[in-house]
Tab-separated table of C-alpha atoms in Angstrom:
chain	number	residue	atom	x	y	z
A	480	MET	CA	22.934	33.251	-2.205
A	481	LEU	CA	21.566	30.298	-0.220
A	482	ASP	CA	24.222	28.151	1.524
A	483	LEU	CA	22.811	24.635	1.851
A	484	GLU	CA	23.950	21.267	3.222
A	485	VAL	CA	23.359	18.198	1.154
A	486	VAL	CA	22.411	15.003	3.026
A	487	PRO	CA	22.059	12.047	0.636
A	488	GLU	CA	18.777	10.122	0.999
A	489	ARG	CA	17.420	12.788	3.293
A	490	SER	CA	17.411	16.519	2.823
A	491	LEU	CA	18.767	19.834	1.530
A	492	GLY	CA	18.780	22.742	3.925
A	493	ASN	CA	20.702	24.740	6.554
A	494	GLU	CA	20.589	25.356	10.313
A	495	GLN	CA	17.331	27.286	10.145
A	496	TRP	CA	15.290	24.989	7.807
A	497	GLU	CA	15.495	22.005	5.530
A	498	PHE	CA	13.535	20.381	2.690
A	499	ALA	CA	13.342	16.737	3.552
A	500	LEU	CA	12.210	13.829	1.419
A	501	GLY	CA	8.750	12.801	2.531
A	502	MET	CA	7.971	16.181	3.944
A	503	PRO	CA	4.294	17.308	3.500
A	504	LEU	CA	4.070	19.979	0.821
A	505	ALA	CA	2.392	22.323	3.282
A	506	GLN	CA	5.501	22.389	5.455
A	507	ALA	CA	7.776	23.153	2.461
A	508	ILE	CA	5.529	26.046	1.406
A	509	SER	CA	5.516	27.306	5.030
A	510	ILE	CA	9.263	27.459	4.927
A	511	LEU	CA	9.211	29.453	1.725
A	512	GLN	CA	6.670	31.896	3.218
A	513	LYS	CA	8.638	32.309	6.430
A	514	HIS	CA	11.873	33.102	4.612
A	515	CYS	CA	10.339	35.254	1.948
A	516	ARG	CA	12.940	38.025	2.402
A	517	ILE	CA	15.732	35.521	1.489
A	518	ILE	CA	13.868	33.409	-1.043
A	519	LYS	CA	12.213	36.083	-3.040
A	520	ASN	CA	11.224	34.313	-6.326
A	521	VAL	CA	9.316	30.923	-6.157
A	522	GLN	CA	8.010	28.684	-8.869
A	523	VAL	CA	6.447	25.487	-7.547
A	524	LEU	CA	7.345	22.291	-9.415
A	525	TYR	CA	6.375	19.418	-7.114
A	526	SER	CA	7.879	15.897	-6.978
A	527	GLU	CA	7.316	13.524	-4.073
A	528	GLN	CA	10.277	11.310	-5.027
A	529	VAL	CA	13.283	13.614	-5.379
A	530	ILE	CA	14.842	16.942	-4.510
A	531	GLU	CA	16.384	18.445	-7.629
A	532	VAL	CA	18.840	21.315	-7.860
A	533	TYR	CA	18.658	22.282	-11.536
A	534	ASP	CA	20.816	25.446	-11.457
A	535	LEU	CA	23.898	25.107	-9.249
A	536	SER	CA	25.105	28.737	-10.054
A	537	LYS	CA	22.375	30.147	-7.751
A	538	VAL	CA	23.200	28.270	-4.642
A	539	LYS	CA	26.191	27.216	-2.464
A	540	LEU	CA	26.291	23.538	-1.668
A	541	LYS	CA	28.336	21.639	0.895
A	542	TYR	CA	28.685	18.052	2.068
A	543	CYS	CA	29.780	17.249	5.672
A	544	GLY	CA	30.418	20.944	6.199
A	545	VAL	CA	32.812	21.315	3.218
A	546	HIS	CA	31.750	23.232	0.065
A	547	PHE	CA	31.824	21.484	-3.280
A	548	ASN	CA	29.939	24.224	-5.085
A	549	SER	CA	30.176	27.977	-4.571
A	550	GLN	CA	31.249	31.173	-6.324
A	551	ALA	CA	34.911	30.186	-5.695
A	552	ILE	CA	34.566	26.394	-6.184
A	553	ALA	CA	33.271	24.995	-9.467
A	554	PRO	CA	31.400	21.623	-9.197
A	555	THR	CA	33.687	19.837	-11.606
A	556	ILE	CA	33.999	16.101	-11.865
A	557	GLU	CA	37.309	16.285	-10.059
A	558	GLN	CA	35.682	18.286	-7.234
A	559	ILE	CA	32.874	15.716	-6.943
A	560	ASP	CA	35.424	12.954	-6.811
A	561	GLN	CA	37.364	14.730	-4.096
A	562	SER	CA	34.235	15.598	-2.020
A	563	PHE	CA	32.296	12.354	-2.284
A	564	GLY	CA	34.891	9.692	-3.082
A	565	ALA	CA	34.909	6.959	-5.668
A	566	THR	CA	31.731	5.478	-6.887
A	567	HIS	CA	30.454	3.087	-9.569
A	568	PRO	CA	31.115	3.972	-13.208
A	569	GLY	CA	28.633	6.498	-14.553
A	570	VAL	CA	25.944	6.066	-17.155
A	571	TYR	CA	25.696	8.036	-20.321
A	572	ASN	CA	22.232	8.902	-21.646
A	573	ALA	CA	22.564	9.635	-25.361
A	574	ALA	CA	19.053	11.130	-25.643
A	575	GLU	CA	19.593	13.696	-22.936
A	576	GLN	CA	23.305	14.127	-23.750
A	577	LEU	CA	23.930	13.883	-20.002
A	578	PHE	CA	26.425	11.755	-18.113
A	579	HIS	CA	24.923	10.548	-14.764
A	580	LEU	CA	27.235	9.840	-11.835
A	581	ASN	CA	25.430	8.016	-9.029
A	582	PHE	CA	26.020	7.663	-5.297
A	583	ARG	CA	23.632	6.177	-2.817
A	584	GLY	CA	20.743	8.665	-2.510
A	585	LEU	CA	22.612	11.254	-4.655
A	586	SER	CA	23.131	11.708	-8.348
A	587	PHE	CA	24.973	14.222	-10.494
A	588	SER	CA	24.318	15.004	-14.131
A	589	PHE	CA	27.134	16.483	-16.325
A	590	GLN	CA	26.373	18.361	-19.506
A	591	LEU	CA	27.902	17.018	-22.674
A	592	ASP	CA	26.906	19.669	-25.165
A	593	SER	CA	30.449	21.148	-25.479
A	594	TRP	CA	32.249	17.841	-25.652
A	595	ASN	CA	33.694	16.719	-28.937
A	596	GLU	CA	32.642	13.152	-28.376
A	597	ALA	CA	30.499	11.289	-25.818
A	598	PRO	CA	32.343	9.527	-23.026
A	599	LYS	CA	32.943	5.873	-23.712
A	600	TYR	CA	31.991	3.403	-21.062
A	601	GLU	CA	34.790	0.883	-20.733
A	602	PRO	CA	33.619	-2.053	-18.587
A	603	ASN	CA	37.081	-3.642	-18.553
A	604	PHE	CA	38.425	-0.866	-16.312
A	605	ALA	CA	37.520	-0.693	-12.655
A	606	HIS	CA	39.610	2.151	-11.284
A	607	GLY	CA	36.848	4.604	-10.435
A	608	LEU	CA	36.306	7.860	-12.193
A	609	ALA	CA	39.702	8.013	-13.807
A	610	SER	CA	38.947	5.001	-16.023
A	611	LEU	CA	36.150	6.905	-17.745
A	612	GLN	CA	37.056	9.240	-20.614
A	613	ILE	CA	35.675	12.400	-18.983
A	614	PRO	CA	37.357	15.661	-19.944
A	615	HIS	CA	38.878	17.638	-17.145
A	616	GLY	CA	36.707	20.530	-15.947
A	617	ALA	CA	33.375	19.020	-16.839
A	618	THR	CA	30.854	20.618	-14.449
A	619	VAL	CA	27.629	19.438	-12.823
A	620	LYS	CA	24.382	20.540	-14.531
A	621	ARG	CA	21.905	19.039	-12.112
A	622	MET	CA	21.883	17.282	-8.730
A	623	TYR	CA	19.276	14.927	-7.366
A	624	ILE	CA	18.568	13.749	-3.728
A	625	TYR	CA	16.478	10.600	-3.377
A	626	THR	CA	16.161	7.352	-1.455
A	627	GLY	CA	17.834	4.108	-2.419
A	628	ASN	CA	20.569	3.243	-4.936
A	629	ASN	CA	18.840	4.069	-8.192
A	630	LEU	CA	17.280	7.360	-9.313
A	631	GLN	CA	15.039	5.517	-11.887
A	632	GLU	CA	13.655	3.129	-9.279
A	633	THR	CA	13.331	5.454	-6.319
A	634	LYS	CA	10.030	5.643	-4.481
A	635	ALA	CA	8.444	8.329	-2.225
A	636	PRO	CA	9.650	7.703	1.284
A	637	VAL	CA	7.531	7.702	4.394
A	638	MET	CA	7.276	10.989	6.266
A	639	PRO	CA	10.373	11.475	8.478
A	640	LEU	CA	10.044	11.855	12.236
A	641	ALA	CA	11.205	15.420	12.104
A	642	CYS	CA	8.143	16.385	10.059
A	643	PHE	CA	5.485	15.208	12.547
A	644	LEU	CA	5.927	18.295	14.752
A	645	GLY	CA	3.617	16.901	17.417
A	646	ASN	CA	0.770	16.339	14.890
A	647	VAL	CA	-1.196	13.172	14.120
A	648	TYR	CA	-1.476	12.145	10.456
A	649	ALA	CA	-3.754	9.689	8.728
A	650	GLU	CA	-2.019	6.919	6.861
A	651	CYS	CA	-5.324	5.812	5.379
A	652	VAL	CA	-9.068	6.292	5.944
A	653	ASP	CA	-11.509	3.490	5.177
A	654	VAL	CA	-15.185	4.369	4.779
A	655	LEU	CA	-17.368	1.936	6.728
A	656	ARG	CA	-20.706	1.219	5.120
A	657	ASP	CA	-23.589	-1.153	4.780
A	658	GLY	CA	-25.946	-1.857	1.848
A	659	THR	CA	-27.575	1.574	1.998
A	660	GLY	CA	-24.621	3.912	2.394
A	661	PRO	CA	-21.781	5.163	4.642
A	662	LEU	CA	-21.778	4.408	8.429
A	663	GLY	CA	-18.553	6.122	9.469
A	664	LEU	CA	-14.770	6.095	9.196
A	665	ARG	CA	-11.910	3.828	10.196
A	666	LEU	CA	-8.724	5.838	10.453
A	667	ARG	CA	-5.228	4.477	10.742
A	668	LEU	CA	-3.294	7.206	12.449
A	669	LEU	CA	0.452	7.780	12.702
A	670	THR	CA	2.062	9.803	15.481
A	671	ALA	CA	5.596	10.321	16.848
A	672	GLY	CA	7.146	12.000	19.825
A	673	CYS	CA	4.345	11.118	22.352
A	674	GLY	CA	6.414	9.154	24.824
A	675	PRO	CA	8.798	10.441	27.558
A	676	GLY	CA	12.446	10.515	26.929
A	677	VAL	CA	14.555	10.710	23.730
A	678	LEU	CA	14.498	6.983	22.928
A	679	ALA	CA	10.694	6.764	23.163
A	680	ASP	CA	10.374	9.557	20.591
A	681	ALA	CA	12.554	7.830	17.945
A	682	LYS	CA	9.748	5.859	16.373
A	683	VAL	CA	6.372	6.177	14.766
A	684	ARG	CA	3.312	4.769	16.556
A	685	ALA	CA	0.270	3.473	14.574
A	686	LEU	CA	-3.188	3.655	16.032
A	687	GLU	CA	-6.628	2.716	14.681
A	688	ARG	CA	-9.774	4.596	15.460
A	689	ASN	CA	-13.417	4.193	14.387
A	690	ILE	CA	-15.892	7.069	14.355
A	691	TYR	CA	-19.536	6.906	13.276
A	692	PHE	CA	-22.522	9.019	12.398
A	693	GLY	CA	-24.272	9.735	15.652
A	694	ASP	CA	-21.077	9.837	17.776
A	695	SER	CA	-20.954	12.657	20.324
A	696	CYS	CA	-18.342	15.333	20.512
A	697	GLN	CA	-16.815	13.528	23.460
A	698	ASP	CA	-16.572	10.289	21.381
A	699	VAL	CA	-14.710	12.075	18.584
A	700	LEU	CA	-12.362	13.989	20.952
A	701	SER	CA	-11.567	10.758	22.715
A	702	ALA	CA	-10.854	8.926	19.423
A	703	LEU	CA	-8.943	11.699	17.463
A	704	GLY	CA	-7.933	14.361	19.956
A	705	SER	CA	-8.589	18.066	19.728
A	706	PRO	CA	-9.282	19.489	16.230
A	707	HIS	CA	-6.959	22.099	14.770
A	708	LYS	CA	-9.948	24.431	14.393
A	709	VAL	CA	-13.639	24.568	15.193
A	710	PHE	CA	-15.685	26.332	12.549
A	711	TYR	CA	-19.265	27.526	13.205
A	712	LYS	CA	-21.482	27.671	10.196
A	713	SER	CA	-23.001	31.118	9.830
A	714	GLU	CA	-25.606	29.895	7.324
A	715	ASP	CA	-26.499	26.825	5.330
A	716	LYS	CA	-26.000	27.839	1.701
A	717	MET	CA	-27.222	24.415	0.455
A	718	LYS	CA	-30.616	24.459	2.144
A	719	ILE	CA	-32.242	25.859	-0.981
A	720	HIS	CA	-31.713	22.500	-2.546
A	721	SER	CA	-33.631	20.665	0.199
A	722	PRO	CA	-37.248	19.497	-0.658
A	723	SER	CA	-38.981	22.157	1.347
A	724	PRO	CA	-36.624	25.057	2.148
A	725	HIS	CA	-39.553	27.488	2.891
A	726	LYS	CA	-40.667	25.164	5.794
A	727	GLN	CA	-37.295	25.301	7.572
A	728	VAL	CA	-37.300	27.501	10.652
A	729	PRO	CA	-33.988	29.327	11.259
A	730	SER	CA	-32.013	27.709	14.022
A	731	LYS	CA	-30.990	29.698	17.053
A	732	CYS	CA	-27.721	27.658	17.172
A	733	ASN	CA	-25.267	26.934	14.389
A	734	ASP	CA	-23.935	23.559	13.341
A	735	TYR	CA	-20.192	23.401	13.700
A	736	PHE	CA	-17.195	21.569	12.139
A	737	PHE	CA	-14.224	19.969	13.740
A	738	ASN	CA	-11.400	20.676	11.249
A	739	TYR	CA	-8.582	18.082	11.330
A	740	PHE	CA	-6.194	19.506	8.784
A	741	THR	CA	-3.413	16.917	9.094
A	742	LEU	CA	-5.972	14.142	8.629
A	743	GLY	CA	-7.700	15.773	5.677
A	744	VAL	CA	-11.034	15.334	7.407
A	745	ASP	CA	-13.890	17.677	8.571
A	746	ILE	CA	-16.607	16.409	10.900
A	747	LEU	CA	-19.907	18.263	11.172
A	748	PHE	CA	-21.928	18.231	14.431
A	749	ASP	CA	-25.551	19.052	14.856
A	750	SER	CA	-25.960	22.187	16.942
A	751	THR	CA	-28.785	20.770	19.037
A	752	THR	CA	-27.769	17.197	19.651
A	753	HIS	CA	-23.982	17.584	19.298
A	754	LEU	CA	-23.824	14.363	17.315
A	755	VAL	CA	-21.924	13.670	14.113
A	756	LYS	CA	-24.079	14.267	11.022
A	757	LYS	CA	-21.489	14.617	8.212
A	758	PHE	CA	-17.882	13.751	7.225
A	759	VAL	CA	-15.942	15.633	4.606
A	760	LEU	CA	-12.852	14.007	3.039
A	761	HIS	CA	-10.364	16.303	1.269
A	762	THR	CA	-8.025	15.202	-1.617
A	763	ASN	CA	-5.893	18.391	-1.532
A	764	TYR	CA	-5.397	18.469	-5.338
A	765	PRO	CA	-3.552	21.508	-6.867
A	766	GLY	CA	-5.957	23.837	-8.691
A	767	HIS	CA	-8.598	23.714	-5.922
A	768	TYR	CA	-9.509	26.757	-3.846
A	769	ASN	CA	-8.613	25.066	-0.546
A	770	PHE	CA	-5.312	23.593	-1.742
A	771	ASN	CA	-2.604	23.322	0.842
A	772	ILE	CA	-4.963	23.837	3.808
A	773	TYR	CA	-5.599	20.114	4.306
A	774	HIS	CA	-3.231	17.198	4.191
A	775	ARG	CA	-4.443	14.732	1.542
A	776	CYS	CA	-6.899	12.176	2.936
A	777	ASP	CA	-6.010	8.814	1.457
A	778	PHE	CA	-9.517	7.363	1.608
A	779	LYS	CA	-11.039	4.163	0.309
A	780	ILE	CA	-14.752	3.831	-0.242
A	781	PRO	CA	-16.071	0.278	-0.813
A	782	LEU	CA	-18.906	-0.196	-3.252
A	783	VAL	CA	-20.997	-3.233	-4.308
A	784	ILE	CA	-21.905	-2.864	-7.943
A	785	LYS	CA	-24.938	-4.985	-8.991
A	786	LYS	CA	-24.645	-6.594	-12.357
A	787	ASP	CA	-27.638	-7.140	-14.680
A	788	GLY	CA	-29.510	-10.396	-14.415
A	789	ALA	CA	-31.281	-12.199	-11.641
A	790	ASP	CA	-28.483	-14.566	-10.836
A	791	ALA	CA	-25.648	-12.039	-11.241
A	792	GLN	CA	-23.360	-11.622	-8.318
A	793	GLY	CA	-22.338	-8.193	-6.949
A	794	GLU	CA	-18.887	-6.892	-7.797
A	795	ASP	CA	-16.735	-5.336	-5.099
A	796	CYS	CA	-15.136	-2.025	-6.139
A	797	ILE	CA	-13.072	0.567	-4.200
A	798	LEU	CA	-13.191	4.285	-4.810
A	799	THR	CA	-9.913	6.023	-3.828
A	800	THR	CA	-8.542	9.524	-3.539
A	801	TYR	CA	-7.132	9.074	-7.067
A	802	SER	CA	-10.376	7.979	-8.739
A	803	LYS	CA	-11.704	10.343	-11.338
A	804	TRP	CA	-15.289	11.446	-11.864
A	805	ASP	CA	-15.786	9.555	-15.116
A	806	GLN	CA	-14.569	6.323	-13.515
A	807	ILE	CA	-16.993	6.847	-10.584
A	808	GLN	CA	-19.940	7.426	-12.924
A	809	GLU	CA	-19.154	4.183	-14.720
A	810	LEU	CA	-19.427	2.365	-11.355
A	811	LEU	CA	-22.322	4.241	-9.732
A	812	GLY	CA	-24.214	5.439	-12.697
A	813	HIS	CA	-24.914	9.024	-13.839
A	814	PRO	CA	-26.697	11.284	-11.368
A	815	MET	CA	-30.359	11.932	-12.174
A	816	GLU	CA	-30.170	15.616	-11.318
A	817	LYS	CA	-27.861	18.303	-12.691
A	818	PRO	CA	-24.912	19.239	-10.543
A	819	VAL	CA	-24.862	22.086	-7.986
A	820	VAL	CA	-22.284	24.671	-9.090
A	821	LEU	CA	-20.115	25.693	-6.160
A	822	HIS	CA	-18.417	29.115	-6.260
A	823	ARG	CA	-15.785	29.898	-3.651
A	824	SER	CA	-14.168	33.228	-2.910
A	825	SER	CA	-12.756	35.075	0.145
A	826	SER	CA	-15.284	37.910	-0.318
A	827	ALA	CA	-18.185	38.912	-2.510
A	828	ASN	CA	-15.897	41.052	-4.682
A	829	ASN	CA	-13.195	38.527	-5.203
A	830	THR	CA	-13.056	35.882	-7.872
A	831	ASN	CA	-11.752	32.384	-7.542
A	832	PRO	CA	-8.811	31.985	-10.010
A	833	PHE	CA	-9.358	28.191	-10.215
A	834	GLY	CA	-13.016	28.431	-11.287
A	835	SER	CA	-16.108	26.670	-9.971
A	836	THR	CA	-16.535	23.078	-8.879
A	837	PHE	CA	-19.546	20.829	-9.410
A	838	CYS	CA	-21.319	18.800	-6.744
A	839	PHE	CA	-23.009	15.511	-7.589
A	840	GLY	CA	-25.041	13.408	-5.191
A	841	LEU	CA	-24.977	9.585	-5.291
A	842	GLN	CA	-25.754	7.006	-2.537
A	843	ARG	CA	-25.619	9.437	0.397
A	844	MET	CA	-22.309	10.899	-0.844
A	845	ILE	CA	-21.647	14.299	-2.391
A	846	PHE	CA	-18.730	14.359	-4.869
A	847	GLU	CA	-17.155	17.773	-5.490
A	848	VAL	CA	-15.605	17.536	-8.933
A	849	MET	CA	-13.000	19.867	-10.273
A	850	GLN	CA	-12.921	20.985	-13.938
A	851	ASN	CA	-10.009	18.585	-14.619
A	852	ASN	CA	-12.136	15.589	-13.612
A	853	HIS	CA	-10.445	14.989	-10.275
A	854	ILE	CA	-12.382	14.741	-7.051
A	855	ALA	CA	-11.801	17.723	-4.689
A	856	SER	CA	-13.766	16.368	-1.787
A	857	VAL	CA	-16.264	13.675	-0.782
A	858	THR	CA	-19.039	14.491	1.706
A	859	LEU	CA	-20.657	11.576	3.540
A	860	TYR	CA	-24.185	12.030	4.928
A	861	SER	CA	-25.766	10.000	7.799
A	862	GLY	CA	-28.642	7.622	7.697
A	863	PRO	CA	-30.382	5.599	10.377
A	864	ARG	CA	-27.764	4.328	12.745
A	865	PRO	CA	-27.669	0.553	13.211
A	866	SER	CA	-27.492	-0.762	16.745
A	867	ASN	CA	-24.503	-2.638	18.276
A	868	LEU	CA	-21.811	-0.717	16.364
A	869	PRO	CA	-18.341	-1.131	17.954
A	870	ARG	CA	-16.976	1.861	19.743
A	871	ALA	CA	-13.672	3.520	19.001
A	872	GLU	CA	-10.942	0.942	18.985
A	873	SER	CA	-7.172	1.372	19.363
A	874	SER	CA	-4.148	-0.764	18.530
A	875	VAL	CA	-0.603	0.256	19.050
A	876	HIS	CA	2.271	-1.205	16.955
């Protein structure tokens, strides 16, 4: 049985690991994989706002090193009062038949099925838990850890410092473009723990970097640092869709990707010139073959939608990571050609349990669309590079 420490507004864990609010899902899954001999059965139900313990009989729980739930200690309302102290009067939800007792960053729900009558909230009394008509021995059914004072109004917190682990993350990625199509990316990066000493590590630093089509490997390394992985393409499976595939001479060198997993971005370099020729932005939606490999890229792609009529003005629109394919088609129009069906599998004999995806090309962008209408990735292709583009910029806050 797991023995876990409860930290309101922060985490649930022990000395070896912890699930923290704001932690990337990939890190949480890594913990489960690493401790598979102890945590043997896993069902993934994801919430970015709360940590929920829905069955207290399967875990031991303690607060400030003292157990309030174990095989020997029942999490009764008296025990919660003793362990956590007095709090505001609770709230009864008649629809759920649950009585909610709230502390800052921590809430307990008590089951009322076996009670003869629902507790009555008496606003004239202000003596803590004793003023509420709660039967002795009522036990906790669920526990929630969240940020703020109110479970109903809680929001997903920013990623805590302990989760950076020396990596750089992208807070947002803006696609830079002109009237013809994408030019490059502007990335707002977050990093922590880069300075000397303990005090310098206790804050998050924000940096801004620009990278463009036609940038060299050295430009990208200088702007973003070393990639997590370099992947060399063994073959170009999409060349059959080019205008004259039979005229292409096989290259003696292979194009290669810089994979930045925590940014959610891949950058493709030409094998001959070693210049950027493609960007791939990953949304990391569940149900995709590459789910949990990349951190979600929170991108924004500006569009100018021309309205009908000679005097009509263009309308500014923004495509985001959360835009769906039917919404994108309403803005950009339906593709003239049928989609390319993309099959993914680890080997020729394996099948992809999530099914195929469909690739549509519009305005020098390839949208990989999942069967549930979500965008799995957006690939940006290069065009003629304008002159006098600013180089990589940085700003520290």
